[in-house]
mmCIF file of C-alpha atoms in Angstrom:
data_model
loop_
_atom_site.group_PDB
_atom_site.id
_atom_site.type_symbol
_atom_site.label_atom_id
_atom_site.label_comp_id
_atom_site.label_asym_id
_atom_site.label_seq_id
_atom_site.Cartn_x
_atom_site.Cartn_y
_atom_site.Cartn_z
ATOM 1 C CA UNK A 1 -114.155 229.775 55.159
ATOM 2 C CA UNK A 2 -111.678 232.534 54.577
ATOM 3 C CA UNK A 3 -108.429 232.521 56.568
ATOM 4 C CA UNK A 4 -105.582 235.032 56.738
ATOM 5 C CA UNK A 5 -102.017 234.275 57.720
ATOM 6 C CA UNK A 6 -99.370 236.767 58.689
ATOM 7 C CA UNK A 7 -95.946 235.235 58.521
ATOM 8 C CA UNK A 8 -94.163 237.230 61.195
ATOM 9 C CA UNK A 9 -95.597 237.529 64.690
ATOM 10 C CA UNK A 10 -92.794 239.699 66.049
ATOM 11 C CA UNK A 11 -90.465 241.935 64.065
ATOM 12 C CA UNK A 12 -87.713 244.121 65.481
ATOM 13 C CA UNK A 13 -86.049 246.700 63.242
ATOM 14 C CA UNK A 14 -83.809 249.706 63.611
ATOM 15 C CA UNK A 15 -84.940 253.142 62.517
ATOM 16 C CA UNK A 16 -84.498 253.785 58.776
ATOM 17 C CA UNK A 17 -84.624 250.075 57.974
ATOM 18 C CA UNK A 18 -87.010 248.864 55.295
ATOM 19 C CA UNK A 19 -90.103 246.922 56.288
ATOM 20 C CA UNK A 20 -92.079 244.200 54.613
ATOM 21 C CA UNK A 21 -94.835 242.295 56.422
ATOM 22 C CA UNK A 22 -96.322 239.300 54.681
ATOM 23 C CA UNK A 23 -100.023 238.503 54.427
ATOM 24 C CA UNK A 24 -101.701 235.654 52.575
ATOM 25 C CA UNK A 25 -105.366 234.788 52.387
ATOM 26 C CA UNK A 26 -106.873 231.451 51.528
ATOM 27 C CA UNK A 27 -109.922 231.973 49.373
ATOM 28 C CA UNK A 28 -110.094 233.419 45.895
ATOM 29 C CA UNK A 29 -112.823 235.317 44.178
ATOM 30 C CA UNK A 30 -113.577 238.955 44.766
ATOM 31 C CA UNK A 31 -112.017 240.190 47.973
ATOM 32 C CA UNK A 32 -111.390 243.514 49.675
ATOM 33 C CA UNK A 33 -108.075 243.739 51.475
ATOM 34 C CA UNK A 34 -107.030 245.911 54.388
ATOM 35 C CA UNK A 35 -104.139 246.652 56.673
ATOM 36 C CA UNK A 36 -105.023 248.017 60.093
ATOM 37 C CA UNK A 37 -102.626 249.334 62.740
ATOM 38 C CA UNK A 38 -103.054 249.483 66.499
ATOM 39 C CA UNK A 39 -100.651 251.876 68.222
ATOM 40 C CA UNK A 40 -100.026 251.345 71.948
ATOM 41 C CA UNK A 41 -103.077 252.466 73.893
ATOM 42 C CA UNK A 42 -105.054 253.351 70.791
ATOM 43 C CA UNK A 43 -107.732 251.624 68.794
ATOM 44 C CA UNK A 44 -107.512 250.029 65.381
ATOM 45 C CA UNK A 45 -106.950 252.457 62.520
ATOM 46 C CA UNK A 46 -106.985 251.812 58.802
ATOM 47 C CA UNK A 47 -103.573 252.065 57.126
ATOM 48 C CA UNK A 48 -104.658 251.246 53.588
ATOM 49 C CA UNK A 49 -107.162 249.267 51.573
ATOM 50 C CA UNK A 50 -107.542 247.561 48.215
ATOM 51 C CA UNK A 51 -110.896 247.128 46.524
ATOM 52 C CA UNK A 52 -109.985 247.072 42.824
ATOM 53 C CA UNK A 53 -107.776 248.747 40.225
ATOM 54 C CA UNK A 54 -104.074 249.430 40.653
ATOM 55 C CA UNK A 55 -102.698 246.549 42.755
ATOM 56 C CA UNK A 56 -100.135 248.851 44.368
ATOM 57 C CA UNK A 57 -101.937 250.936 46.963
ATOM 58 C CA UNK A 58 -100.582 253.726 49.078
ATOM 59 C CA UNK A 59 -101.776 254.471 52.569
ATOM 60 C CA UNK A 60 -101.057 256.831 55.383
ATOM 61 C CA UNK A 61 -97.647 257.500 56.935
ATOM 62 C CA UNK A 62 -95.688 256.278 53.915
ATOM 63 C CA UNK A 63 -97.012 252.720 53.930
ATOM 64 C CA UNK A 64 -97.893 250.854 50.753
ATOM 65 C CA UNK A 65 -99.092 247.372 49.907
ATOM 66 C CA UNK A 66 -99.140 245.248 46.791
ATOM 67 C CA UNK A 67 -101.971 242.910 45.897
ATOM 68 C CA UNK A 68 -100.763 239.854 43.963
ATOM 69 C CA UNK A 69 -103.842 237.866 43.017
ATOM 70 C CA UNK A 70 -101.945 234.813 41.764
ATOM 71 C CA UNK A 71 -100.208 234.491 45.120
ATOM 72 C CA UNK A 72 -103.229 235.417 47.266
ATOM 73 C CA UNK A 73 -100.958 237.958 48.920
ATOM 74 C CA UNK A 74 -101.198 241.525 50.157
ATOM 75 C CA UNK A 75 -97.835 242.445 51.658
ATOM 76 C CA UNK A 76 -97.267 245.689 53.525
ATOM 77 C CA UNK A 77 -94.130 247.728 52.895
ATOM 78 C CA UNK A 78 -92.430 250.882 54.077
ATOM 79 C CA UNK A 79 -89.020 251.949 52.734
ATOM 80 C CA UNK A 80 -87.789 253.590 55.939
ATOM 81 C CA UNK A 81 -89.412 252.970 59.313
ATOM 82 C CA UNK A 82 -89.516 255.376 62.239
ATOM 83 C CA UNK A 83 -89.660 254.782 65.972
ATOM 84 C CA UNK A 84 -93.300 255.945 65.897
ATOM 85 C CA UNK A 85 -94.193 252.961 63.685
ATOM 86 C CA UNK A 86 -93.952 250.692 66.721
ATOM 87 C CA UNK A 87 -97.384 249.055 66.815
ATOM 88 C CA UNK A 88 -99.417 245.933 66.100
ATOM 89 C CA UNK A 89 -100.274 245.445 62.410
ATOM 90 C CA UNK A 90 -103.224 243.404 61.205
ATOM 91 C CA UNK A 91 -104.027 242.211 57.725
ATOM 92 C CA UNK A 92 -107.750 241.685 57.048
ATOM 93 C CA UNK A 93 -109.866 240.356 54.230
ATOM 94 C CA UNK A 94 -113.528 240.903 53.468
ATOM 95 C CA UNK A 95 -115.414 238.733 51.035
ATOM 96 C CA UNK A 96 -114.437 235.758 48.935
ATOM 97 C CA UNK A 97 -116.547 233.300 50.905
ATOM 98 C CA UNK A 98 -119.583 232.922 48.709
ATOM 99 C CA UNK A 99 -121.134 236.325 48.566
ATOM 100 C CA UNK A 100 -123.347 238.273 50.895
ATOM 101 C CA UNK A 101 -122.303 240.589 53.667
ATOM 102 C CA UNK A 102 -119.138 239.451 55.358
ATOM 103 C CA UNK A 103 -117.238 240.470 58.398
ATOM 104 C CA UNK A 104 -113.535 241.025 58.266
ATOM 105 C CA UNK A 105 -111.298 238.005 58.687
ATOM 106 C CA UNK A 106 -108.127 239.104 60.457
ATOM 107 C CA UNK A 107 -104.660 237.665 60.618
ATOM 108 C CA UNK A 108 -103.112 237.092 64.042
ATOM 109 C CA UNK A 109 -101.183 240.330 63.825
ATOM 110 C CA UNK A 110 -97.521 241.322 63.716
ATOM 111 C CA UNK A 111 -95.994 243.130 66.653
ATOM 112 C CA UNK A 112 -93.472 245.573 65.198
ATOM 113 C CA UNK A 113 -90.842 247.163 67.428
ATOM 114 C CA UNK A 114 -88.623 249.912 66.046
ATOM 115 C CA UNK A 115 -85.437 250.539 67.965
ATOM 116 C CA UNK A 116 -84.086 254.096 67.917
ATOM 117 C CA UNK B 1 -117.196 263.877 62.800
ATOM 118 C CA UNK B 2 -117.378 261.858 66.013
ATOM 119 C CA UNK B 3 -115.959 258.358 65.875
ATOM 120 C CA UNK B 4 -117.423 255.068 66.974
ATOM 121 C CA UNK B 5 -118.208 255.063 70.669
ATOM 122 C CA UNK B 6 -118.596 252.074 72.930
ATOM 123 C CA UNK B 7 -119.948 251.833 76.447
ATOM 124 C CA UNK B 8 -118.966 250.821 78.971
ATOM 125 C CA UNK B 9 -115.212 250.813 78.444
ATOM 126 C CA UNK B 10 -114.543 248.322 81.221
ATOM 127 C CA UNK B 11 -116.739 245.689 82.795
ATOM 128 C CA UNK B 12 -116.234 243.000 85.409
ATOM 129 C CA UNK B 13 -118.758 240.183 85.703
ATOM 130 C CA UNK B 14 -118.906 236.759 87.300
ATOM 131 C CA UNK B 15 -119.557 233.431 85.638
ATOM 132 C CA UNK B 16 -123.185 232.790 84.845
ATOM 133 C CA UNK B 17 -124.148 236.437 84.610
ATOM 134 C CA UNK B 18 -125.170 238.178 81.424
ATOM 135 C CA UNK B 19 -123.840 241.393 79.942
ATOM 136 C CA UNK B 20 -124.962 243.975 77.391
ATOM 137 C CA UNK B 21 -122.498 246.138 75.489
ATOM 138 C CA UNK B 22 -123.437 249.197 73.481
ATOM 139 C CA UNK B 23 -122.067 250.750 70.312
ATOM 140 C CA UNK B 24 -122.879 254.030 68.596
ATOM 141 C CA UNK B 25 -121.644 254.138 65.000
ATOM 142 C CA UNK B 26 -120.355 257.120 63.094
ATOM 143 C CA UNK B 27 -123.235 259.332 61.995
ATOM 144 C CA UNK B 28 -124.621 258.102 58.674
ATOM 145 C CA UNK B 29 -123.119 254.633 58.950
ATOM 146 C CA UNK B 30 -125.723 251.905 58.739
ATOM 147 C CA UNK B 31 -123.550 248.821 59.150
ATOM 148 C CA UNK B 32 -122.262 247.760 62.560
ATOM 149 C CA UNK B 33 -119.997 244.767 63.134
ATOM 150 C CA UNK B 34 -118.802 243.231 66.362
ATOM 151 C CA UNK B 35 -115.475 241.465 66.988
ATOM 152 C CA UNK B 36 -113.905 239.663 69.900
ATOM 153 C CA UNK B 37 -110.179 240.165 70.507
ATOM 154 C CA UNK B 38 -108.205 237.806 72.738
ATOM 155 C CA UNK B 39 -104.456 237.130 73.011
ATOM 156 C CA UNK B 40 -104.914 233.524 71.938
ATOM 157 C CA UNK B 41 -107.445 233.763 69.131
ATOM 158 C CA UNK B 42 -106.804 237.288 67.905
ATOM 159 C CA UNK B 43 -109.634 239.224 66.298
ATOM 160 C CA UNK B 44 -112.691 237.143 65.507
ATOM 161 C CA UNK B 45 -115.870 238.261 63.788
ATOM 162 C CA UNK B 46 -119.049 237.929 65.840
ATOM 163 C CA UNK B 47 -121.833 239.384 63.692
ATOM 164 C CA UNK B 48 -122.830 242.252 61.443
ATOM 165 C CA UNK B 49 -126.003 244.303 61.359
ATOM 166 C CA UNK B 50 -127.257 246.470 58.551
ATOM 167 C CA UNK B 51 -130.531 248.382 58.721
ATOM 168 C CA UNK B 52 -131.603 246.477 61.850
ATOM 169 C CA UNK B 53 -131.038 243.082 60.215
ATOM 170 C CA UNK B 54 -128.319 240.600 61.058
ATOM 171 C CA UNK B 55 -126.554 240.036 57.763
ATOM 172 C CA UNK B 56 -123.841 237.648 58.809
ATOM 173 C CA UNK B 57 -122.707 235.736 61.862
ATOM 174 C CA UNK B 58 -119.369 234.316 62.898
ATOM 175 C CA UNK B 59 -118.706 230.992 64.560
ATOM 176 C CA UNK B 60 -119.806 231.766 68.094
ATOM 177 C CA UNK B 61 -122.358 229.987 70.311
ATOM 178 C CA UNK B 62 -125.925 231.193 70.643
ATOM 179 C CA UNK B 63 -125.067 232.834 73.983
ATOM 180 C CA UNK B 64 -123.751 235.705 71.878
ATOM 181 C CA UNK B 65 -126.490 237.802 70.351
ATOM 182 C CA UNK B 66 -127.024 241.311 69.135
ATOM 183 C CA UNK B 67 -129.441 243.768 67.732
ATOM 184 C CA UNK B 68 -129.508 247.080 65.927
ATOM 185 C CA UNK B 69 -131.918 249.921 66.431
ATOM 186 C CA UNK B 70 -133.470 252.239 63.884
ATOM 187 C CA UNK B 71 -130.838 254.907 64.635
ATOM 188 C CA UNK B 72 -128.120 252.325 63.780
ATOM 189 C CA UNK B 73 -126.948 252.022 67.374
ATOM 190 C CA UNK B 74 -126.217 248.426 68.260
ATOM 191 C CA UNK B 75 -126.045 246.271 71.337
ATOM 192 C CA UNK B 76 -124.536 242.875 71.875
ATOM 193 C CA UNK B 77 -125.495 240.537 74.666
ATOM 194 C CA UNK B 78 -123.646 237.606 76.151
ATOM 195 C CA UNK B 79 -125.633 235.324 78.414
ATOM 196 C CA UNK B 80 -124.387 232.752 80.916
ATOM 197 C CA UNK B 81 -120.879 234.197 80.932
ATOM 198 C CA UNK B 82 -117.888 231.870 80.947
ATOM 199 C CA UNK B 83 -114.295 232.609 81.944
ATOM 200 C CA UNK B 84 -113.289 232.295 78.308
ATOM 201 C CA UNK B 85 -115.532 235.217 77.366
ATOM 202 C CA UNK B 86 -113.004 237.592 78.917
ATOM 203 C CA UNK B 87 -111.877 239.696 75.987
ATOM 204 C CA UNK B 88 -111.848 243.064 74.320
ATOM 205 C CA UNK B 89 -115.081 243.484 72.357
ATOM 206 C CA UNK B 90 -114.745 245.804 69.402
ATOM 207 C CA UNK B 91 -117.454 247.474 67.419
ATOM 208 C CA UNK B 92 -116.908 248.797 63.916
ATOM 209 C CA UNK B 93 -119.143 250.806 61.644
ATOM 210 C CA UNK B 94 -119.191 251.351 57.911
ATOM 211 C CA UNK B 95 -121.356 252.977 55.290
ATOM 212 C CA UNK B 96 -122.157 249.751 53.499
ATOM 213 C CA UNK B 97 -121.690 246.076 54.124
ATOM 214 C CA UNK B 98 -118.341 245.438 52.484
ATOM 215 C CA UNK B 99 -116.502 248.693 52.844
ATOM 216 C CA UNK B 100 -113.929 250.200 55.119
ATOM 217 C CA UNK B 101 -114.732 249.678 58.765
ATOM 218 C CA UNK B 102 -114.027 252.222 61.492
ATOM 219 C CA UNK B 103 -113.348 250.778 64.915
ATOM 220 C CA UNK B 104 -114.278 251.971 68.362
ATOM 221 C CA UNK B 105 -112.017 251.763 71.427
ATOM 222 C CA UNK B 106 -113.625 248.551 72.640
ATOM 223 C CA UNK B 107 -115.149 247.270 75.857
ATOM 224 C CA UNK B 108 -112.806 245.266 78.062
ATOM 225 C CA UNK B 109 -114.854 242.469 79.661
ATOM 226 C CA UNK B 110 -113.393 240.474 82.523
ATOM 227 C CA UNK B 111 -115.266 237.407 83.739
ATOM 228 C CA UNK B 112 -114.312 236.167 87.215
#
């Protein structure tokens, strides 16, 4: 079965710092990769997604992620964070477990706090 | 376009009871997935429905079941509730079965 690991459970940064959140998944084959964000009091929203093509994908609010197939990784980056980026971030993978319709397998999440 | 809606938003039940949660997907979306979110286990996939058929199921006991209607609305049912079923239950809809999923606000279930 597919599994997703996010390396950092809690991250605290100052405004304008650069951000990189790690995400690795366990199973190869064809996968779809996602980063979701959950702002305080709000529901899960899609930040960005990778299905195929250019492994460097850009999402909303200046976020980007790079898919490295050889490393089974899909790390999230942002060059300069803002206080409003404080949220819970989830990496998710769909597919790669033998075909058929799959639900999303989520990582445990990273709680990001940006200090003004 | 209206988003995914879930009812009720909050629910309190006692052990042994059963509960039914409802989800209305985004108009035109035919796939509905359900997830359980808890502080300890995080987000876990329950099941997915597409065109009224369960296409995939996560690793949950048979007490957890669901169905989808012809208008794509979905319900999930939990029978014989246990304390450990206390969680946020999220519904997500998508156009197809492997695409981007749009999440609802969730139903917060508390089992006493």
